[in-house]
Amino acid sequence: MVARYITLEPNASEVFEKLKDLYGCSTLKEICETFGKNKAWAGQMIKNNSVPYPQCVQACKDHNVSMDWLLFNKEGQSVDKAELLNLIQEGLFESKELDILEDLTFEQLKATSALILKQIEKTIPISNFNEEPNKKAIY
């Protein structure tokens, strides 16, 4: 059996459109200026279907978007903060019901779940969909 791999090539024109949107530019000339390039840079990149990877990395950092979204229009998996907190609380409450965490009150379990969530947020970005509905996740 021969393994087949599908290679997705990003489309430079689509990438530049997203870069323009992210940086609030209406023309390719403006995006060239944003990145300190000559006015023909973006047009030439698009003509050659060349993706400006260093500028893409910078855009991902500047605007908290994923490279998968920017290059391939793939939404990253995201976790809603309220949903994650609820799942943590349910797990802790179930542990209490099973007498695994028998000495903690329900209020202490809620506080513990908030502390666990805080530690998770230090490791991975968590979305709060109610506050930032248009952000692209970066997992």
PDB file of C-alpha atoms in Angstrom:
ATOM      1  CA  MET A   1       0.000   0.000   0.000  1.00  0.00           C
ATOM      2  CA  VAL A   2       1.366   3.388  -1.013  1.00  0.00           C
ATOM      3  CA  ALA A   3       0.786   6.306   1.337  1.00  0.00           C
ATOM      4  CA  ARG A   4      -0.583   9.400  -0.364  1.00  0.00           C
ATOM      5  CA  TYR A   5      -0.132  12.826   1.094  1.00  0.00           C
ATOM      6  CA  ILE A   6      -2.149  15.831   0.117  1.00  0.00           C
ATOM      7  CA  THR A   7      -0.142  19.007   0.170  1.00  0.00           C
ATOM      8  CA  LEU A   8      -2.097  22.186   0.555  1.00  0.00           C
ATOM      9  CA  GLU A   9      -0.425  25.184  -0.953  1.00  0.00           C
ATOM     10  CA  PRO A  10      -1.509  28.507   0.461  1.00  0.00           C
ATOM     11  CA  ASN A  11      -2.828  31.009  -2.063  1.00  0.00           C
ATOM     12  CA  ALA A  12      -0.763  34.203  -1.884  1.00  0.00           C
ATOM     13  CA  SER A  13      -3.629  36.384  -3.081  1.00  0.00           C
ATOM     14  CA  GLU A  14      -5.924  35.110  -0.317  1.00  0.00           C
ATOM     15  CA  VAL A  15      -3.178  35.511   2.273  1.00  0.00           C
ATOM     16  CA  PHE A  16      -2.610  39.124   1.236  1.00  0.00           C
ATOM     17  CA  GLU A  17      -6.360  39.803   1.460  1.00  0.00           C
ATOM     18  CA  LYS A  18      -6.334  38.532   5.030  1.00  0.00           C
ATOM     19  CA  LEU A  19      -3.223  40.576   5.836  1.00  0.00           C
ATOM     20  CA  LYS A  20      -4.957  43.671   4.474  1.00  0.00           C
ATOM     21  CA  ASP A  21      -7.997  42.964   6.650  1.00  0.00           C
ATOM     22  CA  LEU A  22      -5.927  42.304   9.761  1.00  0.00           C
ATOM     23  CA  TYR A  23      -3.948  45.521   9.414  1.00  0.00           C
ATOM     24  CA  GLY A  24      -6.878  47.636   8.214  1.00  0.00           C
ATOM     25  CA  CYS A  25      -5.378  48.271   4.792  1.00  0.00           C
ATOM     26  CA  SER A  26      -7.540  48.797   1.720  1.00  0.00           C
ATOM     27  CA  THR A  27      -4.827  48.473  -0.930  1.00  0.00           C
ATOM     28  CA  LEU A  28      -1.761  46.360  -1.585  1.00  0.00           C
ATOM     29  CA  LYS A  29       0.291  49.543  -1.493  1.00  0.00           C
ATOM     30  CA  GLU A  30      -0.805  50.117   2.094  1.00  0.00           C
ATOM     31  CA  ILE A  31       0.158  46.586   3.135  1.00  0.00           C
ATOM     32  CA  CYS A  32       3.558  47.123   1.494  1.00  0.00           C
ATOM     33  CA  GLU A  33       4.004  50.271   3.574  1.00  0.00           C
ATOM     34  CA  THR A  34       2.872  48.449   6.715  1.00  0.00           C
ATOM     35  CA  PHE A  35       5.680  45.929   6.310  1.00  0.00           C
ATOM     36  CA  GLY A  36       8.247  48.466   5.071  1.00  0.00           C
ATOM     37  CA  LYS A  37       8.434  47.037   1.574  1.00  0.00           C
ATOM     38  CA  ASN A  38       8.536  48.787  -1.805  1.00  0.00           C
ATOM     39  CA  LYS A  39       5.153  49.432  -3.426  1.00  0.00           C
ATOM     40  CA  ALA A  40       5.532  46.584  -5.954  1.00  0.00           C
ATOM     41  CA  TRP A  41       6.405  43.931  -3.362  1.00  0.00           C
ATOM     42  CA  ALA A  42       2.899  42.564  -2.683  1.00  0.00           C
ATOM     43  CA  GLY A  43       1.903  42.523  -6.352  1.00  0.00           C
ATOM     44  CA  GLN A  44       5.055  40.643  -7.274  1.00  0.00           C
ATOM     45  CA  MET A  45       4.535  38.161  -4.435  1.00  0.00           C
ATOM     46  CA  ILE A  46       0.967  37.516  -5.618  1.00  0.00           C
ATOM     47  CA  LYS A  47       2.060  37.186  -9.248  1.00  0.00           C
ATOM     48  CA  ASN A  48       4.565  34.484  -8.225  1.00  0.00           C
ATOM     49  CA  ASN A  49       2.115  32.967  -5.705  1.00  0.00           C
ATOM     50  CA  SER A  50       4.764  33.497  -3.029  1.00  0.00           C
ATOM     51  CA  VAL A  51       3.541  33.683   0.541  1.00  0.00           C
ATOM     52  CA  PRO A  52       5.342  36.231   2.754  1.00  0.00           C
ATOM     53  CA  TYR A  53       5.991  33.858   5.651  1.00  0.00           C
ATOM     54  CA  PRO A  54       7.910  36.288   7.915  1.00  0.00           C
ATOM     55  CA  GLN A  55       5.083  38.815   7.589  1.00  0.00           C
ATOM     56  CA  CYS A  56       2.535  36.046   8.254  1.00  0.00           C
ATOM     57  CA  VAL A  57       4.330  35.129  11.469  1.00  0.00           C
ATOM     58  CA  GLN A  58       4.306  38.789  12.492  1.00  0.00           C
ATOM     59  CA  ALA A  59       0.588  39.104  11.690  1.00  0.00           C
ATOM     60  CA  CYS A  60      -0.194  36.035  13.786  1.00  0.00           C
ATOM     61  CA  LYS A  61       1.668  37.553  16.732  1.00  0.00           C
ATOM     62  CA  ASP A  62       0.216  41.052  16.244  1.00  0.00           C
ATOM     63  CA  HIS A  63      -3.395  39.942  15.828  1.00  0.00           C
ATOM     64  CA  ASN A  64      -3.575  36.696  17.804  1.00  0.00           C
ATOM     65  CA  VAL A  65      -4.644  34.540  14.857  1.00  0.00           C
ATOM     66  CA  SER A  66      -3.445  31.096  13.875  1.00  0.00           C
ATOM     67  CA  MET A  67      -1.137  30.391  10.976  1.00  0.00           C
ATOM     68  CA  ASP A  68      -3.579  27.662   9.883  1.00  0.00           C
ATOM     69  CA  TRP A  69      -6.316  30.275   9.574  1.00  0.00           C
ATOM     70  CA  LEU A  70      -4.095  32.784   7.795  1.00  0.00           C
ATOM     71  CA  LEU A  71      -2.616  30.329   5.280  1.00  0.00           C
ATOM     72  CA  PHE A  72      -5.297  27.685   4.865  1.00  0.00           C
ATOM     73  CA  ASN A  73      -8.488  29.294   6.183  1.00  0.00           C
ATOM     74  CA  LYS A  74      -8.772  26.594   8.841  1.00  0.00           C
ATOM     75  CA  GLU A  75     -10.356  27.543  12.104  1.00  0.00           C
ATOM     76  CA  GLY A  76      -8.358  26.296  15.051  1.00  0.00           C
ATOM     77  CA  GLN A  77     -10.046  24.309  17.704  1.00  0.00           C
ATOM     78  CA  SER A  78     -11.077  26.567  20.479  1.00  0.00           C
ATOM     79  CA  VAL A  79     -12.390  26.159  23.960  1.00  0.00           C
ATOM     80  CA  ASP A  80     -14.902  28.508  25.468  1.00  0.00           C
ATOM     81  CA  LYS A  81     -13.777  29.732  28.886  1.00  0.00           C
ATOM     82  CA  ALA A  82     -17.206  29.379  30.503  1.00  0.00           C
ATOM     83  CA  GLU A  83     -17.651  25.890  29.041  1.00  0.00           C
ATOM     84  CA  LEU A  84     -14.225  24.772  30.266  1.00  0.00           C
ATOM     85  CA  LEU A  85     -14.879  26.151  33.747  1.00  0.00           C
ATOM     86  CA  ASN A  86     -18.204  24.302  33.830  1.00  0.00           C
ATOM     87  CA  LEU A  87     -16.503  21.037  32.815  1.00  0.00           C
ATOM     88  CA  ILE A  88     -13.857  21.448  35.524  1.00  0.00           C
ATOM     89  CA  GLN A  89     -16.550  22.140  38.130  1.00  0.00           C
ATOM     90  CA  GLU A  90     -18.581  19.117  37.040  1.00  0.00           C
ATOM     91  CA  GLY A  91     -15.505  16.917  37.408  1.00  0.00           C
ATOM     92  CA  LEU A  92     -14.759  18.261  40.859  1.00  0.00           C
ATOM     93  CA  PHE A  93     -18.388  17.943  41.973  1.00  0.00           C
ATOM     94  CA  GLU A  94     -18.460  14.354  40.725  1.00  0.00           C
ATOM     95  CA  SER A  95     -15.249  13.698  42.668  1.00  0.00           C
ATOM     96  CA  LYS A  96     -16.954  15.010  45.801  1.00  0.00           C
ATOM     97  CA  GLU A  97     -20.020  12.819  45.218  1.00  0.00           C
ATOM     98  CA  LEU A  98     -17.714   9.810  44.849  1.00  0.00           C
ATOM     99  CA  ASP A  99     -16.033  10.766  48.136  1.00  0.00           C
ATOM    100  CA  ILE A 100     -12.710  11.422  46.403  1.00  0.00           C
ATOM    101  CA  LEU A 101     -12.729  15.050  47.583  1.00  0.00           C
ATOM    102  CA  GLU A 102     -14.868  14.566  50.660  1.00  0.00           C
ATOM    103  CA  ASP A 103     -13.444  17.385  52.831  1.00  0.00           C
ATOM    104  CA  LEU A 104     -14.165  20.253  50.407  1.00  0.00           C
ATOM    105  CA  THR A 105     -17.362  22.304  50.348  1.00  0.00           C
ATOM    106  CA  PHE A 106     -19.047  23.135  47.045  1.00  0.00           C
ATOM    107  CA  GLU A 107     -17.819  26.733  47.392  1.00  0.00           C
ATOM    108  CA  GLN A 108     -14.266  25.454  47.845  1.00  0.00           C
ATOM    109  CA  LEU A 109     -14.720  23.279  44.750  1.00  0.00           C
ATOM    110  CA  LYS A 110     -15.842  26.317  42.738  1.00  0.00           C
ATOM    111  CA  ALA A 111     -12.804  28.265  43.909  1.00  0.00           C
ATOM    112  CA  THR A 112     -10.561  25.298  43.103  1.00  0.00           C
ATOM    113  CA  SER A 113     -12.014  25.057  39.600  1.00  0.00           C
ATOM    114  CA  ALA A 114     -11.282  28.764  39.016  1.00  0.00           C
ATOM    115  CA  LEU A 115      -7.669  28.210  40.120  1.00  0.00           C
ATOM    116  CA  ILE A 116      -7.342  25.202  37.802  1.00  0.00           C
ATOM    117  CA  LEU A 117      -8.706  27.263  34.902  1.00  0.00           C
ATOM    118  CA  LYS A 118      -6.223  30.030  35.696  1.00  0.00           C
ATOM    119  CA  GLN A 119      -3.350  27.540  35.452  1.00  0.00           C
ATOM    120  CA  ILE A 120      -4.685  26.141  32.166  1.00  0.00           C
ATOM    121  CA  GLU A 121      -4.888  29.678  30.727  1.00  0.00           C
ATOM    122  CA  LYS A 122      -1.168  30.119  31.403  1.00  0.00           C
ATOM    123  CA  THR A 123      -0.520  27.181  29.071  1.00  0.00           C
ATOM    124  CA  ILE A 124      -3.061  27.552  26.273  1.00  0.00           C
ATOM    125  CA  PRO A 125      -5.170  30.458  25.046  1.00  0.00           C
ATOM    126  CA  ILE A 126      -8.792  30.198  26.101  1.00  0.00           C
ATOM    127  CA  SER A 127     -11.506  32.084  24.209  1.00  0.00           C
ATOM    128  CA  ASN A 128     -14.268  33.992  25.875  1.00  0.00           C
ATOM    129  CA  PHE A 129     -16.801  33.853  23.055  1.00  0.00           C
ATOM    130  CA  ASN A 130     -19.127  36.320  24.702  1.00  0.00           C
ATOM    131  CA  GLU A 131     -16.497  39.067  24.703  1.00  0.00           C
ATOM    132  CA  GLU A 132     -14.519  38.382  21.505  1.00  0.00           C
ATOM    133  CA  PRO A 133     -16.730  36.660  18.926  1.00  0.00           C
ATOM    134  CA  ASN A 134     -14.560  37.557  15.907  1.00  0.00           C
ATOM    135  CA  LYS A 135     -11.188  36.363  17.199  1.00  0.00           C
ATOM    136  CA  LYS A 136      -9.637  33.352  15.531  1.00  0.00           C
ATOM    137  CA  ALA A 137      -8.351  30.719  17.863  1.00  0.00           C
ATOM    138  CA  ILE A 138      -4.608  29.876  17.804  1.00  0.00           C
ATOM    139  CA  TYR A 139      -4.171  26.320  18.785  1.00  0.00           C
TER     140      TYR A 139
END
